Coordinates of C-alpha atoms and ligand atoms in Angstrom, one line a residue:
M1 CA 198.4 64.9 84.1
C2 CA 202.1 67.4 84.4
G3 CA 202.6 70.1 82.6
I4 CA 205.5 71.2 80.1
V5 CA 206.1 74.4 79.3
G6 CA 209.4 75.1 76.3
Y7 CA 209.8 78.6 75.0
I8 CA 212.9 80.0 72.3
G9 CA 212.9 82.9 71.3
S10 CA 213.4 86.8 72.5
L11 CA 211.1 89.1 74.5
D12 CA 212.5 92.4 75.0
S13 CA 210.0 92.3 77.8
Q14 CA 210.3 89.3 79.6
S15 CA 213.3 86.7 80.2
P16 CA 213.2 82.8 79.2
A17 CA 213.1 81.7 83.1
E18 CA 210.3 84.2 83.6
I19 CA 208.1 83.0 81.4
L20 CA 208.5 79.7 81.8
I21 CA 208.1 80.0 85.5
Q22 CA 204.3 81.2 85.1
G23 CA 203.6 79.3 82.0
L24 CA 204.3 76.7 84.9
K25 CA 202.2 78.1 87.6
R26 CA 198.7 78.3 84.3
L27 CA 199.6 74.6 84.5
E28 CA 200.1 74.0 87.9
Y29 CA 196.3 72.7 88.4
R30 CA 198.2 69.2 85.9
G31 CA 200.6 68.5 89.2
Y32 CA 202.4 69.6 92.1
D33 CA 204.6 67.1 94.0
S34 CA 207.8 68.5 91.8
A35 CA 208.8 71.6 89.5
G36 CA 212.2 71.9 87.4
I37 CA 213.9 74.3 84.5
A38 CA 216.2 73.9 81.8
L39 CA 217.9 76.7 80.1
L40 CA 220.7 76.9 78.2
N41 CA 222.7 78.8 75.7
K42 CA 225.2 77.4 73.7
D43 CA 228.5 77.3 76.1
E44 CA 225.4 75.9 79.4
I45 CA 222.7 73.6 80.7
Y46 CA 221.6 74.9 83.6
T47 CA 219.3 73.3 85.5
C48 CA 217.0 74.1 88.9
R49 CA 214.6 72.1 90.2
E50 CA 212.2 71.6 93.6
I51 CA 210.0 69.6 95.7
G52 CA 206.4 70.6 96.0
K53 CA 205.3 73.9 94.2
V54 CA 206.3 76.1 91.4
K55 CA 206.0 78.7 94.0
G56 CA 209.0 76.8 95.4
L57 CA 211.2 76.6 92.4
E58 CA 210.6 79.7 91.9
D59 CA 212.3 81.3 94.8
K60 CA 215.1 78.7 94.3
W61 CA 215.4 80.1 90.7
L62 CA 215.6 83.8 92.4
A63 CA 218.2 82.9 95.3
A64 CA 220.3 82.0 92.7
E65 CA 220.6 85.0 91.5
N66 CA 221.3 83.8 87.2
T67 CA 222.3 86.7 85.6
V68 CA 223.2 84.3 82.3
N69 CA 221.8 85.9 78.8
Y70 CA 219.5 82.1 77.9
Q71 CA 217.5 82.1 75.2
V72 CA 215.5 78.9 75.3
G73 CA 214.7 76.6 77.7
I74 CA 212.1 73.9 79.3
A75 CA 210.1 73.5 82.3
H76 CA 207.7 71.3 84.0
T77 CA 205.4 70.6 87.1
R78 CA 205.4 67.0 88.0
W79 CA 202.4 64.5 89.0
A80 CA 204.2 61.7 90.1
T81 CA 203.8 57.9 88.2
H82 CA 207.2 56.7 88.7
G83 CA 209.0 57.1 91.7
K84 CA 208.1 59.2 94.7
P85 CA 208.4 63.0 95.0
T86 CA 212.1 64.4 95.5
E87 CA 214.2 65.9 93.5
E88 CA 215.6 63.4 91.7
N89 CA 212.7 62.6 89.5
A90 CA 211.7 66.2 88.9
H91 CA 212.2 67.5 85.5
P92 CA 213.8 67.8 82.9
H93 CA 216.2 65.1 82.8
R94 CA 219.7 64.6 81.1
D95 CA 220.5 63.0 78.9
S96 CA 224.4 60.8 80.3
S97 CA 226.6 63.8 78.8
G98 CA 224.8 66.6 80.1
K99 CA 224.2 68.8 76.6
I100 CA 220.5 67.1 76.6
A101 CA 217.7 68.3 78.3
I102 CA 214.2 66.8 78.1
V103 CA 210.6 67.2 79.5
H104 CA 208.1 64.5 79.1
N105 CA 203.8 63.7 80.3
G106 CA 203.0 60.3 79.6
I107 CA 204.4 56.5 80.5
I108 CA 207.4 54.4 79.0
E109 CA 206.4 51.1 79.2
N110 CA 208.6 49.1 78.1
Y111 CA 211.7 51.7 80.1
Q112 CA 213.0 48.1 82.1
S113 CA 214.5 46.8 79.4
L114 CA 215.1 50.2 78.0
K115 CA 217.3 50.7 80.7
K116 CA 218.9 47.6 81.0
H117 CA 220.3 47.9 77.7
L118 CA 221.6 51.8 78.4
V119 CA 223.4 50.3 81.6
N120 CA 225.0 47.4 79.8
A121 CA 226.1 50.1 77.6
G122 CA 228.1 52.0 80.4
H123 CA 224.9 54.4 81.4
E124 CA 224.2 55.3 85.4
F125 CA 220.7 56.2 86.2
Y126 CA 220.0 59.3 89.0
S127 CA 216.3 58.7 89.2
E128 CA 213.9 56.2 89.5
T129 CA 211.8 57.9 86.5
D130 CA 210.9 56.7 82.7
S131 CA 211.7 60.1 82.0
E132 CA 215.5 60.0 82.1
V133 CA 215.2 56.4 80.7
L134 CA 214.3 58.5 77.8
A135 CA 216.9 61.6 77.7
K136 CA 219.8 59.0 78.4
L137 CA 218.0 57.3 75.1
I138 CA 218.1 60.5 73.3
G139 CA 221.4 61.1 74.4
Y140 CA 222.9 58.0 73.4
H141 CA 221.4 57.6 69.9
Y142 CA 222.9 61.5 69.8
K143 CA 225.8 62.1 67.1
G144 CA 225.1 65.8 66.2
D145 CA 221.3 66.1 65.5
L146 CA 218.6 66.0 67.8
L147 CA 215.9 65.7 65.1
Q148 CA 217.3 62.3 64.3
A149 CA 218.7 61.1 68.4
V150 CA 214.7 61.9 69.4
T151 CA 213.3 60.3 66.6
D152 CA 215.8 57.1 66.6
A153 CA 215.0 57.3 70.2
L154 CA 211.1 57.0 69.7
N155 CA 211.5 54.2 67.6
Q156 CA 211.8 52.3 70.0
V157 CA 210.1 53.8 73.3
H158 CA 206.5 51.8 74.1
G159 CA 204.6 54.4 75.3
T160 CA 202.8 57.8 75.6
Y161 CA 205.0 60.9 75.3
G162 CA 203.9 65.2 75.5
L163 CA 207.9 65.9 75.0
V164 CA 210.5 68.5 74.3
V165 CA 213.9 68.5 73.6
A166 CA 217.1 70.7 74.4
C167 CA 220.2 69.8 73.3
K168 CA 223.3 72.8 74.2
D169 CA 224.7 71.8 71.4
E170 CA 221.9 73.6 68.9
P171 CA 220.4 76.1 71.2
N172 CA 219.0 77.9 68.0
K173 CA 215.7 75.1 68.1
L174 CA 213.6 72.8 70.7
I175 CA 212.2 69.4 69.4
A176 CA 208.5 68.2 70.6
A177 CA 206.8 65.1 70.0
R178 CA 203.2 63.8 70.7
K179 CA 202.0 60.5 71.6
G180 CA 199.0 60.5 73.2
S181 CA 199.7 63.5 75.9
P182 CA 199.0 67.0 73.7
I183 CA 201.9 69.0 73.0
V184 CA 200.2 72.4 71.7
I185 CA 202.8 75.3 70.3
G186 CA 201.9 79.5 70.5
M187 CA 203.4 81.5 67.7
S188 CA 204.4 84.5 67.4
D189 CA 206.6 86.6 65.5
K190 CA 210.6 86.7 67.4
S191 CA 209.3 83.5 69.6
S192 CA 207.3 80.3 69.8
I193 CA 206.3 78.6 73.1
I194 CA 205.2 75.4 73.8
A195 CA 203.2 73.9 76.5
S196 CA 201.1 71.0 77.4
D197 CA 197.5 72.7 77.7
V198 CA 196.9 76.6 76.4
S199 CA 196.4 77.9 79.2
A200 CA 200.3 78.2 79.2
I201 CA 200.5 79.9 75.8
V202 CA 197.1 82.4 75.8
S203 CA 198.9 85.6 77.5
H204 CA 201.8 84.9 74.9
T205 CA 199.6 84.7 71.5
K206 CA 196.1 83.4 70.3
H207 CA 197.9 81.0 67.2
V208 CA 198.4 78.2 68.2
I209 CA 199.9 74.9 66.6
Y210 CA 198.0 71.2 68.2
L211 CA 199.8 68.4 67.5
D212 CA 198.8 64.9 66.2
D213 CA 200.1 61.7 67.6
D214 CA 203.2 60.8 65.7
D215 CA 204.1 64.5 65.0
L216 CA 207.6 65.8 65.2
A217 CA 208.3 70.2 65.9
V218 CA 211.1 70.6 65.1
I219 CA 210.6 74.9 66.7
T220 CA 212.6 77.9 66.3
P221 CA 212.0 81.8 67.4
G222 CA 208.4 82.1 65.4
N223 CA 208.3 79.0 63.1
V224 CA 207.3 75.5 63.4
D225 CA 208.0 73.0 61.0
I226 CA 205.9 69.6 61.8
L227 CA 207.4 66.1 60.4
D228 CA 206.1 62.8 60.3
L229 CA 208.1 59.9 62.6
N230 CA 210.3 59.7 58.9
H231 CA 210.9 62.7 58.5
R232 CA 208.3 63.2 56.0
Q233 CA 206.6 67.8 56.6
V234 CA 203.3 66.9 57.4
S235 CA 200.3 70.4 57.6
R236 CA 199.2 71.2 61.0
E237 CA 196.0 74.0 61.2
V238 CA 196.9 77.0 63.3
Q239 CA 194.2 78.1 64.9
E240 CA 192.9 81.3 67.1
L241 CA 192.0 80.7 70.4
D242 CA 189.1 82.5 71.9
W243 CA 189.6 82.2 75.8
D244 CA 191.6 85.2 76.9
T245 CA 193.9 86.2 79.7
D246 CA 191.8 87.4 82.6
S247 CA 189.7 83.9 82.0
T248 CA 192.6 81.9 83.7
Q249 CA 192.9 84.8 86.3
K250 CA 191.3 84.2 89.7
D251 CA 189.8 88.2 89.1
G252 CA 189.4 89.3 93.1
Y253 CA 188.1 85.4 93.8
E254 CA 190.3 84.0 96.7
H255 CA 190.0 80.2 95.0
F256 CA 189.6 79.4 91.7
M257 CA 187.2 77.4 92.4
L258 CA 184.6 79.7 94.3
K259 CA 185.4 82.1 91.3
E260 CA 184.3 79.0 88.2
I261 CA 181.7 78.2 90.8
F262 CA 180.3 81.5 90.6
E263 CA 180.5 81.7 87.2
Q264 CA 178.4 79.4 85.9
P265 CA 175.2 81.4 85.3
E266 CA 177.3 83.0 82.4
A267 CA 178.8 80.0 81.9
I268 CA 176.0 77.7 81.6
N269 CA 174.2 80.4 79.0
N270 CA 177.8 80.5 76.7
S271 CA 177.1 76.7 76.6
I272 CA 172.8 76.7 75.5
R273 CA 173.1 80.4 73.8
G274 CA 171.8 79.9 70.5
R275 CA 171.5 76.0 70.4
Y276 CA 167.5 76.1 71.5
N277 CA 164.5 77.6 69.8
L278 CA 161.5 77.8 72.1
S279 CA 159.2 78.6 69.6
I280 CA 159.7 75.2 67.9
G281 CA 160.7 73.9 71.4
N282 CA 163.5 72.0 69.7
A283 CA 167.1 72.3 69.8
I284 CA 169.9 73.0 67.9
L285 CA 173.1 71.7 68.1
S286 CA 174.9 72.5 64.8
G287 CA 177.6 70.0 65.6
L288 CA 175.5 66.9 65.4
S289 CA 174.1 69.4 62.3
G290 CA 173.5 66.8 59.1
V291 CA 174.3 63.5 61.1
D292 CA 169.5 63.0 61.6
K293 CA 169.6 60.1 60.2
E294 CA 172.4 58.4 61.8
L295 CA 170.8 60.0 65.3
A296 CA 167.0 58.7 64.0
S297 CA 168.1 55.2 63.9
I298 CA 170.1 54.7 67.3
S299 CA 168.9 52.0 69.7
Q300 CA 170.6 52.8 72.7
I301 CA 173.4 54.8 73.8
I302 CA 176.5 54.4 75.9
I303 CA 178.0 57.3 77.9
L304 CA 181.1 57.4 78.4
G305 CA 183.1 59.7 81.1
C306 CA 185.2 59.5 84.3
G307 CA 184.5 61.2 88.4
T308 CA 182.1 64.4 87.5
S309 CA 182.0 64.2 84.0
M310 CA 180.3 60.5 84.2
H311 CA 178.4 61.9 87.3
A312 CA 176.8 64.2 84.7
G313 CA 176.4 61.8 82.3
M314 CA 174.2 59.9 84.7
V315 CA 172.0 62.7 85.0
A316 CA 171.7 62.3 81.2
E317 CA 170.8 58.9 82.0
Y318 CA 167.2 59.9 83.5
A319 CA 166.2 63.0 80.8
I320 CA 167.4 60.7 77.6
E321 CA 165.1 57.8 78.5
E322 CA 162.4 60.3 80.5
L323 CA 162.6 62.7 77.3
A324 CA 163.3 60.4 74.3
G325 CA 162.7 56.8 75.1
I326 CA 165.6 55.7 74.6
P327 CA 168.1 53.0 76.8
V328 CA 170.6 54.8 78.4
K329 CA 173.9 52.6 80.0
V330 CA 176.8 54.9 81.9
M331 CA 179.9 53.3 81.6
Q332 CA 182.4 54.7 84.0
A333 CA 185.4 54.7 80.9
A334 CA 188.1 52.4 81.5
D335 CA 185.2 49.2 82.4
F336 CA 184.0 49.8 79.2
R337 CA 187.3 50.4 77.7
Y338 CA 188.1 47.1 79.4
R339 CA 185.5 44.6 78.9
N340 CA 185.2 44.0 75.6
P341 CA 182.0 45.9 75.3
I342 CA 179.3 45.1 73.4
V343 CA 178.1 47.6 71.8
G344 CA 177.6 48.2 67.5
P345 CA 176.9 50.3 64.6
N346 CA 173.0 51.5 66.4
D347 CA 174.6 52.5 69.4
L348 CA 175.6 56.4 70.4
V349 CA 178.2 56.8 72.1
I350 CA 178.8 59.8 73.8
A351 CA 181.7 60.1 75.6
I352 CA 182.2 63.5 78.4
S353 CA 185.6 65.1 78.7
Q354 CA 186.0 68.3 80.5
S355 CA 189.6 68.4 79.4
G356 CA 189.4 66.0 76.3
E357 CA 192.2 63.7 77.0
T358 CA 191.5 61.7 80.4
A359 CA 193.3 58.3 79.0
D360 CA 190.6 55.8 79.6
T361 CA 187.9 58.0 77.8
L362 CA 190.2 58.5 75.0
A363 CA 191.2 55.0 74.6
A364 CA 186.9 53.9 75.1
V365 CA 186.4 56.3 72.2
K366 CA 189.0 54.8 69.9
E367 CA 187.4 51.3 71.3
A368 CA 183.7 52.5 70.6
K369 CA 184.9 53.6 66.8
Q370 CA 186.7 50.4 66.3
K371 CA 183.2 48.3 67.0
G372 CA 181.7 50.6 65.2
A373 CA 179.5 52.6 66.3
F374 CA 177.8 56.4 66.3
V375 CA 180.3 58.1 68.3
I376 CA 180.5 61.8 69.3
G377 CA 182.5 64.3 72.1
L378 CA 181.3 66.6 74.5
C379 CA 184.8 68.6 75.3
N380 CA 185.3 71.7 76.9
V381 CA 188.9 72.2 75.9
V382 CA 188.7 73.1 71.3
G383 CA 190.8 70.7 69.9
S384 CA 191.7 68.3 73.0
S385 CA 192.5 64.9 71.7
I386 CA 188.4 63.6 72.9
A387 CA 187.1 65.8 70.2
R388 CA 189.1 65.3 67.6
E389 CA 189.5 61.6 67.7
A390 CA 185.2 61.3 68.3
G391 CA 185.5 64.3 65.2
R392 CA 182.2 65.0 66.3
G393 CA 180.6 66.6 69.0
V394 CA 179.0 69.2 70.9
Y395 CA 182.0 71.6 72.3
L396 CA 180.7 73.6 76.6
H397 CA 182.2 76.9 75.6
A398 CA 182.7 76.6 79.6
G399 CA 185.6 78.5 79.2
P400 CA 188.6 77.6 81.2
E401 CA 188.2 75.2 84.3
I402 CA 191.5 76.3 86.4
S403 CA 190.2 74.1 90.4
V404 CA 191.6 70.5 90.3
A405 CA 188.3 70.2 91.0
S406 CA 185.4 70.2 88.8
T407 CA 182.3 72.6 88.8
K408 CA 181.1 74.8 86.3
A409 CA 182.2 72.0 83.4
F410 CA 179.8 69.8 84.5
T411 CA 177.3 72.0 85.3
C412 CA 177.4 72.6 81.2
Q413 CA 177.5 69.2 80.7
V414 CA 174.7 68.8 82.2
S415 CA 172.9 71.9 81.0
V416 CA 173.8 70.4 76.7
L417 CA 173.0 66.9 77.1
L418 CA 169.4 68.0 78.4
L419 CA 169.7 69.6 74.7
L420 CA 170.8 67.2 73.2
A421 CA 168.1 65.4 75.3
L422 CA 165.8 67.9 74.3
K423 CA 166.6 67.7 70.1
L424 CA 166.4 63.3 71.0
G425 CA 163.0 63.3 72.1
R426 CA 161.2 66.0 70.1
S427 CA 162.8 63.5 67.1
R428 CA 161.2 60.4 68.9
R429 CA 158.2 60.9 71.6
L430 CA 158.3 64.8 72.8
S431 CA 155.1 67.0 71.2
L432 CA 155.3 70.3 70.3
A433 CA 154.3 71.7 74.5
Q434 CA 156.2 69.1 75.4
G435 CA 159.7 70.2 73.5
V436 CA 158.8 73.8 74.6
E437 CA 158.9 73.6 78.0
V438 CA 161.6 71.9 78.1
A439 CA 163.6 74.1 76.3
Q440 CA 162.0 76.4 78.8
A441 CA 163.0 74.6 81.6
I442 CA 166.9 74.4 80.0
K443 CA 166.6 78.7 79.3
S444 CA 165.7 79.2 83.1
I445 CA 169.3 77.4 83.6
P446 CA 171.4 80.6 84.7
A447 CA 168.8 82.9 86.4
I448 CA 167.6 80.7 88.5
N449 CA 171.3 79.6 89.0
Q450 CA 171.9 83.1 90.5
L451 CA 169.4 83.1 91.8
L452 CA 170.4 80.5 94.2
L453 CA 174.2 81.3 94.7
D454 CA 173.2 85.6 95.3
K455 CA 170.5 84.2 98.6
Q456 CA 172.7 81.0 99.4
F457 CA 175.8 82.0 99.8
N458 CA 176.8 83.6 102.9
H459 CA 174.0 80.8 104.8
I460 CA 175.9 78.2 103.4
A461 CA 179.0 79.3 105.3
T462 CA 177.0 80.3 108.3
I463 CA 176.2 76.2 108.2
A464 CA 179.6 75.1 106.8
P465 CA 181.0 75.3 110.7
A466 CA 178.8 72.7 112.1
Y467 CA 180.1 70.2 109.2
T468 CA 184.1 70.0 109.6
Q469 CA 184.7 67.4 112.3
A470 CA 182.6 65.2 110.3
H471 CA 184.9 62.1 110.0
S472 CA 182.1 60.3 107.2
M473 CA 179.3 61.8 105.7
F474 CA 176.6 60.5 103.6
F475 CA 174.5 61.8 100.6
L476 CA 171.6 60.7 99.6
G477 CA 169.2 61.5 96.6
R478 CA 166.5 59.6 94.1
G479 CA 166.4 59.7 91.0
Y480 CA 168.3 62.9 88.9
L481 CA 169.7 63.3 92.8
Y482 CA 171.1 60.8 92.6
P483 CA 174.0 61.5 90.6
V484 CA 173.7 64.9 92.1
A485 CA 174.6 62.7 95.1
L486 CA 177.0 61.3 93.9
E487 CA 179.1 64.6 93.2
G488 CA 178.1 66.1 96.0
A489 CA 180.0 63.6 98.4
L490 CA 183.1 63.6 95.6
K491 CA 183.4 67.0 96.0
L492 CA 183.5 66.8 99.8
K493 CA 185.7 64.2 99.7
E494 CA 188.3 66.5 97.8
I495 CA 188.5 69.3 98.7
S496 CA 187.8 69.0 102.0
Y497 CA 189.8 65.1 102.6
I498 CA 185.9 64.5 104.6
H499 CA 185.7 60.6 104.1
A500 CA 182.0 61.3 102.3
E501 CA 179.5 58.6 100.3
G502 CA 177.0 59.1 97.9
Y503 CA 173.7 57.1 98.1
H504 CA 171.1 56.1 96.7
A505 CA 168.6 57.1 99.2
A506 CA 166.7 52.8 99.0
E507 CA 169.9 51.9 99.2
L508 CA 170.8 52.9 102.4
K509 CA 168.7 50.0 104.5
H510 CA 170.6 47.5 102.4
G511 CA 173.8 48.2 104.6
P512 CA 175.2 51.9 104.8
I513 CA 172.9 52.7 107.5
A514 CA 174.7 50.4 109.7
L515 CA 177.2 52.9 109.3
L516 CA 174.9 54.8 111.1
E517 CA 175.7 56.8 115.1
E518 CA 174.7 60.0 116.9
G519 CA 175.1 63.2 115.2
T520 CA 176.6 61.6 112.1
P521 CA 176.0 64.3 108.9
I522 CA 173.4 63.2 106.1
V523 CA 173.4 65.7 103.1
A524 CA 169.6 64.7 102.2
L525 CA 168.1 65.8 98.8
L526 CA 164.5 66.3 99.6
N527 CA 163.5 69.0 96.7
D528 CA 160.0 69.0 95.5
I529 CA 160.7 66.7 92.9
E530 CA 159.8 62.9 92.2
G531 CA 160.9 61.0 95.4
K532 CA 160.2 63.5 97.7
D533 CA 158.2 61.3 99.4
K534 CA 160.1 58.9 100.2
M535 CA 163.5 60.5 100.7
L536 CA 161.2 62.2 103.7
G537 CA 160.9 58.7 104.9
N538 CA 164.4 57.9 104.4
V539 CA 165.5 60.8 106.5
E540 CA 162.9 59.8 109.3
E541 CA 164.8 56.3 109.1
C542 CA 168.2 58.2 109.5
K543 CA 167.3 60.5 112.6
A544 CA 165.9 57.6 113.8
R545 CA 169.4 56.4 114.3
G546 CA 170.7 59.9 115.8
A547 CA 171.8 61.3 112.1
R548 CA 172.5 65.2 111.5
I549 CA 170.5 66.5 108.7
L550 CA 171.9 68.1 106.0
G551 CA 168.3 69.2 103.3
I552 CA 168.2 70.9 100.9
I553 CA 165.3 71.7 100.5
T554 CA 162.8 74.0 97.8
E555 CA 162.5 77.2 99.2
G556 CA 159.4 77.3 101.3
D557 CA 159.0 74.2 102.0
T558 CA 158.0 73.7 105.7
Q559 CA 157.2 70.4 105.6
A560 CA 160.2 69.0 104.5
A561 CA 162.6 72.4 106.9
E562 CA 160.7 70.7 109.2
I563 CA 162.5 67.6 109.8
C564 CA 166.1 68.7 109.0
D565 CA 168.2 70.2 111.7
D566 CA 170.3 72.6 109.0
V567 CA 168.5 73.6 105.5
I568 CA 169.7 75.1 102.1
E569 CA 166.8 76.2 100.3
I570 CA 166.7 75.9 96.4
P571 CA 165.0 78.7 94.4
S572 CA 161.6 76.6 93.4
S573 CA 161.9 75.8 89.8
H574 CA 161.3 72.7 86.3
K575 CA 163.3 69.4 87.9
L576 CA 165.7 69.7 84.7
S577 CA 166.7 73.2 86.5
T578 CA 166.6 72.2 90.0
V579 CA 170.0 70.1 89.7
L580 CA 171.8 71.8 88.7
S581 CA 170.9 74.8 91.4
T582 CA 171.0 71.9 93.8
T583 CA 174.4 71.2 92.4
I584 CA 176.1 74.2 92.8
A585 CA 174.3 74.8 96.2
L586 CA 176.2 71.4 97.1
Q587 CA 180.0 72.8 95.4
L588 CA 179.3 75.8 98.1
F589 CA 178.6 73.7 101.3
S590 CA 182.1 71.6 100.0
Y591 CA 183.8 74.4 99.5
Q592 CA 183.1 76.5 102.4
V593 CA 183.4 73.3 105.0
A594 CA 187.8 72.7 103.2
K595 CA 188.1 76.5 103.9
L596 CA 187.2 76.1 107.2
K597 CA 189.6 73.7 107.3
G598 CA 192.1 74.9 106.3
C599 CA 192.6 72.9 102.8
E600 CA 194.5 73.8 100.0
I601 CA 190.8 74.2 97.4
D602 CA 192.5 75.1 94.1
Q603 CA 195.3 71.8 94.2
P604 CA 194.4 69.3 96.8
R605 CA 196.7 66.4 97.9
N606 CA 197.6 63.6 95.5
L607 CA 194.8 64.4 92.7
A608 CA 195.8 66.5 89.1
K609 CA 193.3 68.0 86.8
S610 CA 193.7 65.9 83.9
V611 CA 194.3 62.2 84.5
T612 CA 195.9 61.1 81.3
V613 CA 197.5 58.0 82.2
E614 CA 195.4 54.5 82.8
Ligands
F6R1 C1 186.4 66.3 89.8 C2 187.3 66.0 88.7 C3 187.3 64.7 88.3 C4 186.8 64.4 86.5 C5 188.0 63.6 85.7 C6 187.2 63.6 84.5 O1 185.8 67.2 90.7 O2 187.3 66.8 88.0 O3 187.1 63.7 88.7 O4 185.8 65.2 86.1 O5 189.5 63.2 86.3 O6 188.1 64.2 84.0 P1 188.0 64.9 82.1 O7 186.1 65.8 82.7 O8 189.0 66.2 81.9 O9 188.1 64.0 81.6

């Protein structure tokens, strides 16, 4: 949550302010309550902060017509944790002398006691934030050596931080530090750019260093020294990014969400390419090579994630139990972490996270490892905290997901999890012929999804207007389509603000059916796979109570079409592929409804892309 950018150096083509604001725009999906920038040289620190989106900050900066030559700057886009989204609470925050400015992600847990101590020492506070306390604490320790002051302050802090610090008296360097909140440093000849994720860096350089927890970095133009908190040198590998700048642009689409929906056939192809073998009916996951013995001995699988990633895990629960016969439990990562989970050496724990930075999932991974489980990560962002903490796993290769509402990450997660289910199945109970059938189904996913996009995009736009006025909508599914119903409801509520719930269709009669009124919309996942007959009955029950039915049906299924008010037809395919094309249809439906309602699709209110606080 929140985006950080820092820059030091000289690029003839762009000023530091332009670079920082451009970086913030790339990171805006991480938080958009307020934004701010601090620029400095040896004479002054100039700060500019504004409530709301980065565009507001940019306009304010341009209106100021500041022509001073700065070479260093830090900037931040905020998702509020401590204190409302006001200008006072916006970063960068400054120390009492006004010489030092910081941008901070994370939470300083003991900020109240530190604040009391600083107030007693005569410091005055202008904001309600824990970050200002950290700025003042660094200033309190500053005696002409910024690195030492940051170190002394961090030694007093409990909590998490991704931090960049600038000081007017030492304008030739920036100090960065990390604990629990990511910091990446991009290196080029004459400049260095620091950010909370690589989206802000990729247009400047492909060479990056990821800080580890408890690392401190002293950054000068084109150079970085990394130290531990005792100032011992540590070495971190320079990695090469395989993202290109285009993948973080809208490419002519009106929204990132739409672009990412349409990218899915290609993204899934990238996720599964080279990872299945039709002739042996098996999956080849190089991230799991050499661990067949460990996988053979597992007796239970626990899948951890939050939100959409947890829903992907729920699809995998069906697939792994069916194909491999291993019991699977899916747990919300925070729930796992705080319940003293029963997990041990014979358990495989799969942590799913697009960003690889979700605080609860990361903490759950640590808990599972500590209890001796065999842990693997399923992340999209290479080098992310969860990927590194898990130590082994499978990357999605879905490319950057910028829209706050997750789309392609889900379908790529499910595709990779199906490969894993196939691998586990083949080592246990699936025959060669069965393995080949599953591998073929996985192979078919991108083409079926392309067919769905080609055939249904315009049609879905024509049915969406009938649903924009709904107060509440219910998504019903059974079996593999139950998690899809949950995911469909999540997508609708987060981007259109229509109250939406997903239910197992069998659960309806146990309470939720009381909510149905004349015209209440029901999205019924009536695809022609197991459970369809029962679904037809459930839909009749809803109709009898006046509900309006939007059926997601298999192409040409007249029996299902007849009982629906509107239908979206899904190309006929293997059920494992149907799960994904049905999800994509629901993503398009949510998108069209939200667009008609004039919602901020890529940046829904109150949300941020990576939830790096508990
Ligand atoms: C919903 C959405 C969230 C994320 C969740 C976990 O569209 O994006 O529910 O799925 O915050 O994020 P990751 O996968 O980054 O751990």
